[in-house]
Coordinates of C-alpha atoms and ligand atoms in Angstrom, one line a residue:
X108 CA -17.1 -11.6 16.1
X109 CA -18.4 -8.2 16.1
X110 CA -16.1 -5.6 14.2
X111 CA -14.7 -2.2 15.3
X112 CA -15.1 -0.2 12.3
X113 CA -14.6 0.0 8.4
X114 CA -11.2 0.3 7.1
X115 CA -10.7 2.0 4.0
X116 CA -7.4 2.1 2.3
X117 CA -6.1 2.5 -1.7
X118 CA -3.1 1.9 -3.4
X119 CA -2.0 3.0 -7.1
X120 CA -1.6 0.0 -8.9
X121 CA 1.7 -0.9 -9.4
X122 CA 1.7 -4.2 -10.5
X123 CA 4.0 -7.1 -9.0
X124 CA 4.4 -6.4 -5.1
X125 CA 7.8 -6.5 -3.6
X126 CA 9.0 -6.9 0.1
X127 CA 8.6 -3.0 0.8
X128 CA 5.0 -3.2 -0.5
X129 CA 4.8 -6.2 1.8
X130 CA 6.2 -4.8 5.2
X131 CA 5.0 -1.9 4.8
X132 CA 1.1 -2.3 4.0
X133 CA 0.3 -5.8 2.9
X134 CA 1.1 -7.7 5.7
X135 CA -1.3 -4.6 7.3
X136 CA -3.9 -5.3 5.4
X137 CA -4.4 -9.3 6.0
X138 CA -4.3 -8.4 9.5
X139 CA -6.7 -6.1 9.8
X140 CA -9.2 -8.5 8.5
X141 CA -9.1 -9.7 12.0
X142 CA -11.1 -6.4 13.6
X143 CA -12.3 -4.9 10.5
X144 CA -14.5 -4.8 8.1
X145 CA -11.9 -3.8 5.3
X146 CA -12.3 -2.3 2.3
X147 CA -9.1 -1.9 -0.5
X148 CA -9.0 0.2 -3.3
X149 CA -6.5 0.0 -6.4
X150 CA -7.0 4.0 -6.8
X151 CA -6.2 4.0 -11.0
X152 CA -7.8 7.4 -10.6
X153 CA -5.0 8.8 -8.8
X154 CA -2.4 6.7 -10.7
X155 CA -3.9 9.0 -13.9
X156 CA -1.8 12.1 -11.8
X157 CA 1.6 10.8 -12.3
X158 CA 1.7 8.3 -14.7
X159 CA 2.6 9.2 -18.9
X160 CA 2.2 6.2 -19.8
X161 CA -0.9 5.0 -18.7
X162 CA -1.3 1.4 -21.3
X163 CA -0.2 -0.6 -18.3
X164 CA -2.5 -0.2 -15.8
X165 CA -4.6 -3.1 -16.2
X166 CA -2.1 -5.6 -16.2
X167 CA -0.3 -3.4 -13.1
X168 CA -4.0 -3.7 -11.4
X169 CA -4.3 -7.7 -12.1
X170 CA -0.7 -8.6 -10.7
X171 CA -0.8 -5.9 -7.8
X172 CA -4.6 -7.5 -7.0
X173 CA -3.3 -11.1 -7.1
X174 CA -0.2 -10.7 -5.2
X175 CA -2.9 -9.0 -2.2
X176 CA -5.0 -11.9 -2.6
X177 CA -2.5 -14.6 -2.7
X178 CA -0.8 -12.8 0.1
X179 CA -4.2 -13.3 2.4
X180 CA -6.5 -11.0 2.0
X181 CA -9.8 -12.4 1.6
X182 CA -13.2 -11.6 0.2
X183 CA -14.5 -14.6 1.0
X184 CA -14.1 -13.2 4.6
X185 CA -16.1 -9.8 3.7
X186 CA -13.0 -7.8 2.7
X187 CA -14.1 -5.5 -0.3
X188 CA -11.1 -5.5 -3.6
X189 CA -12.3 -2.8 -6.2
X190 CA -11.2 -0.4 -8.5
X191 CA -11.2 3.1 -7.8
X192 CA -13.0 4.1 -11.6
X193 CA -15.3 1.3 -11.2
X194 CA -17.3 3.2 -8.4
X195 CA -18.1 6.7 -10.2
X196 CA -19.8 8.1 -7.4
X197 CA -16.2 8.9 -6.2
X198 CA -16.1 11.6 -8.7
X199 CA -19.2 13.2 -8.0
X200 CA -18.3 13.4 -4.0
X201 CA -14.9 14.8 -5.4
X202 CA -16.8 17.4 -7.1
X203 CA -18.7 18.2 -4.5
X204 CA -16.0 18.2 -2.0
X205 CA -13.9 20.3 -4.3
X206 CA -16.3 23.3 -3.5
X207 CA -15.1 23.5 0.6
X208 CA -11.9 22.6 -0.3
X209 CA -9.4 25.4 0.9
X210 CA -7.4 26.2 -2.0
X211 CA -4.3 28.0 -0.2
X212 CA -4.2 24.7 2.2
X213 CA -4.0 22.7 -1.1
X214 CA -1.4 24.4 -2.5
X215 CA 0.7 24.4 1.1
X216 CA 0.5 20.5 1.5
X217 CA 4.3 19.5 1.6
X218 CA 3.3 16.1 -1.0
X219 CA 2.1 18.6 -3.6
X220 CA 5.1 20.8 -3.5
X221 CA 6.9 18.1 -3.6
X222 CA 5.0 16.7 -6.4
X223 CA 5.5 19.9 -8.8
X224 CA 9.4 19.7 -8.0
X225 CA 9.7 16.0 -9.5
X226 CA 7.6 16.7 -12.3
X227 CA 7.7 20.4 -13.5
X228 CA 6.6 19.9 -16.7
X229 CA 3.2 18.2 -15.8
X230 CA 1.7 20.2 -13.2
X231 CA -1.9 19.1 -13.5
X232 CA -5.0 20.3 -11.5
X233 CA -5.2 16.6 -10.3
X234 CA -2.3 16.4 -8.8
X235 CA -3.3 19.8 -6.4
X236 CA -6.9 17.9 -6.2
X237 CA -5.2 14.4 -5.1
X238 CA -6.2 15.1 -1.1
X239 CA -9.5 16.3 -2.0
X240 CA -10.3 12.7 -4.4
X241 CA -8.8 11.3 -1.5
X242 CA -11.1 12.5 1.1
X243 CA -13.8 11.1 -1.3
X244 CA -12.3 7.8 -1.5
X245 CA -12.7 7.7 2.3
X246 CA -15.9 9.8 2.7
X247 CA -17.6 7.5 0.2
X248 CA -17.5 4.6 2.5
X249 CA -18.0 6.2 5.7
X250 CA -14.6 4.4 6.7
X251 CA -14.1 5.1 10.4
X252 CA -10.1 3.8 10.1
X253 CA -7.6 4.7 7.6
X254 CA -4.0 2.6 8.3
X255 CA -1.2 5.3 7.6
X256 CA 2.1 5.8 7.7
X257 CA 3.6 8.8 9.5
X258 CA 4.4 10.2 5.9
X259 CA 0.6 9.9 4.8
X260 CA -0.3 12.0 8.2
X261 CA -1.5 15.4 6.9
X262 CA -3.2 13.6 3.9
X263 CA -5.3 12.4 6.3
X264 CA -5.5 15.5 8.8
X265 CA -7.3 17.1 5.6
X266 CA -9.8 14.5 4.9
X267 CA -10.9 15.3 8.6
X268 CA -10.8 18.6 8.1
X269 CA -13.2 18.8 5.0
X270 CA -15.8 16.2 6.1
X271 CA -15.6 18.5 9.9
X272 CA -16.5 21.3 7.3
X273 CA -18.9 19.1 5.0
X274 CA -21.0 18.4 8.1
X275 CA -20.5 21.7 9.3
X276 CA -21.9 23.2 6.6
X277 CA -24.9 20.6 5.2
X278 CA -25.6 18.7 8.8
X279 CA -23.8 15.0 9.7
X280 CA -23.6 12.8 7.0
X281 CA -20.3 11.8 6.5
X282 CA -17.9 10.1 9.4
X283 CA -14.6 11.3 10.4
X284 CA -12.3 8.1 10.4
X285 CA -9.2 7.8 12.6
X286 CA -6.0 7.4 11.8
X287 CA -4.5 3.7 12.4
X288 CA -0.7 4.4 12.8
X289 CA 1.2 1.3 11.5
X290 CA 4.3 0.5 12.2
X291 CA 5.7 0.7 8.8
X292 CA 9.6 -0.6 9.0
X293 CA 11.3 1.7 6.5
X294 CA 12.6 -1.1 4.1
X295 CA 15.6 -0.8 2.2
X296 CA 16.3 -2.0 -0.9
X297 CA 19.6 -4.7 -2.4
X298 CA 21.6 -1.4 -2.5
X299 CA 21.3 -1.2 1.1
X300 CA 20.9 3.0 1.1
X301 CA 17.7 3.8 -0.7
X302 CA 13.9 2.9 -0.3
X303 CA 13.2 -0.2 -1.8
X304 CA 11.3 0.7 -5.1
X305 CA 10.5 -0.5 -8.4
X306 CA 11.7 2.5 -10.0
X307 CA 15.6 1.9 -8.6
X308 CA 15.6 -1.6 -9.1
X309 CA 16.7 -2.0 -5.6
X310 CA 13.7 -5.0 -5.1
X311 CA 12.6 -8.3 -4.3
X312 CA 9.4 -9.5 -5.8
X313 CA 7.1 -11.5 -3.6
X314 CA 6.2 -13.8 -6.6
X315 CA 9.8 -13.9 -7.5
X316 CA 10.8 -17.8 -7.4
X317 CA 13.8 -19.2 -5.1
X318 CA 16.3 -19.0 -7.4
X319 CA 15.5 -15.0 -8.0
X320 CA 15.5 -14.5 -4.3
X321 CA 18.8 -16.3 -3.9
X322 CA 20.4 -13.8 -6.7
X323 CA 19.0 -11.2 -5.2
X324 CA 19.3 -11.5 -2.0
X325 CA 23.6 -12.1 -3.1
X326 CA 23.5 -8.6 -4.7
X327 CA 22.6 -7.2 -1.0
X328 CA 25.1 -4.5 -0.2
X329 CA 26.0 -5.4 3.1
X330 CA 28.8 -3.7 6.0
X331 CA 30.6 -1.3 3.6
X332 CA 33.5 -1.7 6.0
X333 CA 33.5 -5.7 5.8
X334 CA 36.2 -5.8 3.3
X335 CA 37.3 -9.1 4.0
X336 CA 36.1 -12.5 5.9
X337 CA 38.3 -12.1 8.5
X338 CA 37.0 -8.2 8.9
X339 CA 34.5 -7.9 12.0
X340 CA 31.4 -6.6 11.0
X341 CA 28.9 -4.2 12.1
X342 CA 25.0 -5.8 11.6
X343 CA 24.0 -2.5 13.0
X344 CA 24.7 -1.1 10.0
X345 CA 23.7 -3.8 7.4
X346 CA 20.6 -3.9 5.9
X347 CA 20.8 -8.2 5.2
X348 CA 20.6 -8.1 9.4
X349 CA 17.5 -6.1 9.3
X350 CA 15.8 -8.6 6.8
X351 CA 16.8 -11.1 9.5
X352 CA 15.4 -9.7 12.5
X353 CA 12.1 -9.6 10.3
X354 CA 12.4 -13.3 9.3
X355 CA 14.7 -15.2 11.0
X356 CA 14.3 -16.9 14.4
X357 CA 15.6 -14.7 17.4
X358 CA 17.8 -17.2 18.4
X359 CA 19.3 -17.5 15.0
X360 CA 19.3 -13.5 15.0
X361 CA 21.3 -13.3 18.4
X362 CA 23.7 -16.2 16.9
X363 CA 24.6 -14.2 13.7
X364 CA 25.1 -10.4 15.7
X365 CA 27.5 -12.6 17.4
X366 CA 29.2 -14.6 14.5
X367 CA 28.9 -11.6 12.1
X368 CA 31.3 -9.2 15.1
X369 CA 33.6 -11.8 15.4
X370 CA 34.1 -12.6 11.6
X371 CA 33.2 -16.4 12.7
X372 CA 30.5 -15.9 9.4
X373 CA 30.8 -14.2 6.3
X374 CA 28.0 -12.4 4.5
X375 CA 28.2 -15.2 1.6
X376 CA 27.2 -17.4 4.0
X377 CA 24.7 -14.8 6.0
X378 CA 22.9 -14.5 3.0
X379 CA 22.1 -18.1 2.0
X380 CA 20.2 -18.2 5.3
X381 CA 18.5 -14.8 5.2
X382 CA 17.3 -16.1 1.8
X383 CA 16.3 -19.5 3.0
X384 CA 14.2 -18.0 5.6
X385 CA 12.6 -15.6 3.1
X386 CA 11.8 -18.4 0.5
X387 CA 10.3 -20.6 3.5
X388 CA 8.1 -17.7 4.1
X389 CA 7.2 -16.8 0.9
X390 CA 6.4 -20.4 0.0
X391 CA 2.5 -20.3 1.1
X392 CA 1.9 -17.0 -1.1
X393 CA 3.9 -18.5 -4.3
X394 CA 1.5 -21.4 -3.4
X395 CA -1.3 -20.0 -3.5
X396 CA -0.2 -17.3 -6.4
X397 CA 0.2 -20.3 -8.7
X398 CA -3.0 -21.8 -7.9
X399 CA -4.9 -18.1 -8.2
X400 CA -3.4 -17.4 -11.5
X401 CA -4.6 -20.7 -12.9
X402 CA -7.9 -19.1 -13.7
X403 CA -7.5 -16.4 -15.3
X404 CA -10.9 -14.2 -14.7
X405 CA -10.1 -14.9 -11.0
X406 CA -9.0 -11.5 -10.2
X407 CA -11.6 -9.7 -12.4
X408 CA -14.2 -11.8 -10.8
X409 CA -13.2 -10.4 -7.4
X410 CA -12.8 -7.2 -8.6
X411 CA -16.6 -6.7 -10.2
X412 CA -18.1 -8.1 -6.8
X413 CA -15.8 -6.3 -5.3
X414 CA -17.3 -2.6 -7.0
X415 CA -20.6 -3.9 -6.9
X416 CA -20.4 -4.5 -3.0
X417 CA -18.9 -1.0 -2.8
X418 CA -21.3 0.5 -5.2
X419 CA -24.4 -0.2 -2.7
X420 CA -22.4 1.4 -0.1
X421 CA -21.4 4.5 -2.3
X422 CA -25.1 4.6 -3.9
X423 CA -26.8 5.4 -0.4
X424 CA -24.1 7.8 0.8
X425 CA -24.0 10.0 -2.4
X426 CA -27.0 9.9 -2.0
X427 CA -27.4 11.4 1.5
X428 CA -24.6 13.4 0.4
X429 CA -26.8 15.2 -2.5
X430 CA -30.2 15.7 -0.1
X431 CA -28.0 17.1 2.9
X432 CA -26.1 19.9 0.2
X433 CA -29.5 20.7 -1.7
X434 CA -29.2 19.7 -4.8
X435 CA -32.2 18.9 -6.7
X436 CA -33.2 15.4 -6.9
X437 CA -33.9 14.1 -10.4
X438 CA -38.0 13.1 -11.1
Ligands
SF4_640 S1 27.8 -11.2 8.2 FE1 25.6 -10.8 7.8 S2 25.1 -9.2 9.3 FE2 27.3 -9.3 9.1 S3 27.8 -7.7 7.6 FE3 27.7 -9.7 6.6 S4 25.6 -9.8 5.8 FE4 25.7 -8.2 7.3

């Protein structure tokens, strides 16, 4: 079948996915292997902006790169897996970029602000830089879709931007890619009031086995006002009846709004079969996670076809990148 475009899209690695990761760009990327010729990037580069301690990035890389793969996405299908670092040329377009980007623009963007605020002592030129490696990322590939969120938005608006002013300047060479709007379910974590996140230890791990899901799934803060069994509840407002809408059958769903108003089931209960569903749908990827993890080069192997598929794509478009600015080739 004949695809629409190339998908770029890069994640920090962050080792061991969880359900948020899932929902809210995993389950993106396996389907867009459908229309797309996809291309994902574990950006380690960026990960270098935030991070102090920055020993565990290989083993974050492996796990975050297995759980993808044994969640479905596929090289064997033509989807790309690589490493930010392990394609240079990303630097040398970030260089280059770097000159037309507009500083006061840079130092506006809302993520950067909000950057400097959560880390005041560590205000580093790459985190001001982050939008400009990011329109390289993209750039590099000539990627004419990038999936976002709504919160990734004006990250995106200024890769447009400087490859509208790139081509501007030094002729067409690079592509402005769209932006994919996914929907992107804001996911809660166990404590039922903040983004899940590894940091808050609000999560469920994807690889995590049945009995992990069952205990963690029981910790799920449910109806504050559902004090008691015979108290009606309000799934509305509980965050164990937005996991079910996600993975439990609709007819099940409408069953349990009922049940759950008229205290005919209590969350004890509620939970065993939101966890049931979720380990019955988990059960393929734990499947094939064990199977994957059996060799253990697997995931390296992927990775260095992965960045040397991507470097024959970066090659030629640095490349045209170079000629088209003037700079002076080497003989
Ligand atoms: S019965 Fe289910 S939906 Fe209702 S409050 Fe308890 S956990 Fe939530």
């Amino acid at each position: 079948m004949e695809k629409k475009g190339r998908v770029f899209s890069g994640a920090r690695p962050t080792g061991r996915q969880h359900l948020g990761n899932y929902l809210g760009a995993i389950r993106n990327y396996v389907a867009l292997q459908d229309e797309y010729d996809c291309i994902y990037c574990v950006v380690d580069l960026h990960a270098l902006t935030t991070l102090q301690d920055t020993q565990r990035l290989r083993e974050w890389t492996y796990e975050m790169v297995l759980d993808w793969l044994a969640a479905g996405i596929d090289p064997e299908r033509g989807t790309i897996v690589f490493v930010q670092s392990h394609v240079p040329q990303v630097t040398e377009l970030h260089t280059i970029l770097s000159m037309i980007a507009p500083l006061g623009k840079l130092l506006r963007l809302p993520t950067y602000k909000e950057k400097v605020r959560q880390q005041p002592e560590n205000v580093n030129y790459g985190l001001l830089g982050y939008p400009v490696l990011m329109a390289a990322d993209i750039a590099l590939y000539k990627a004419t879709v990038v999936p976002v969120g709504e919160d990734q938005a004006s990250h995106l608006e200024f890769t447009r931007e400087i490859v509208r002013t790139f081509n501007y300047h030094f002729g067409p060479v690079l592509v402005e890619p769209q932006a994919k709007y996914t929907e992107t379910p804001r996911v809660l974590g166990i404590d039922g009031v903040n983004k899940m996140s590894k940091s808050l230890n609000n999560h469920i791990e994807l690889a995590s086995s049945p009995e992990e899901i069952y205990a963690r799934v029981h910790m799920m803060v449910t109806d504050p006002q559902r004090q008691r069994r015979s108290d009606p509840g309000r799934p509305e407002v509980c965050n164990v009846f937005s996991m079910h809408k996600i993975f439990t059958p609709p007819e099940q769903v409408k069953q349990i709004d009922h049940d759950c108003r008229t205290a005919g089931i209590g969350c004890v209960e509620c939970k065993r079969i939101f966890a049931g569903h979720l380990i019955e749908h988990l059960a393929p990827f734990r499947e094939r996670r064990a199977r994957l993890s059996q060799d253990p080069d697997y995931v390296w192997n992927v990775l260095r076809e992965g960045a040397r598929r991507a470097s024959v794509i970066a090659s030629q478009v640095i490349e045209e990148v170079k000629d088209a600015v003037g700079l002076p080739k080497r003989r």
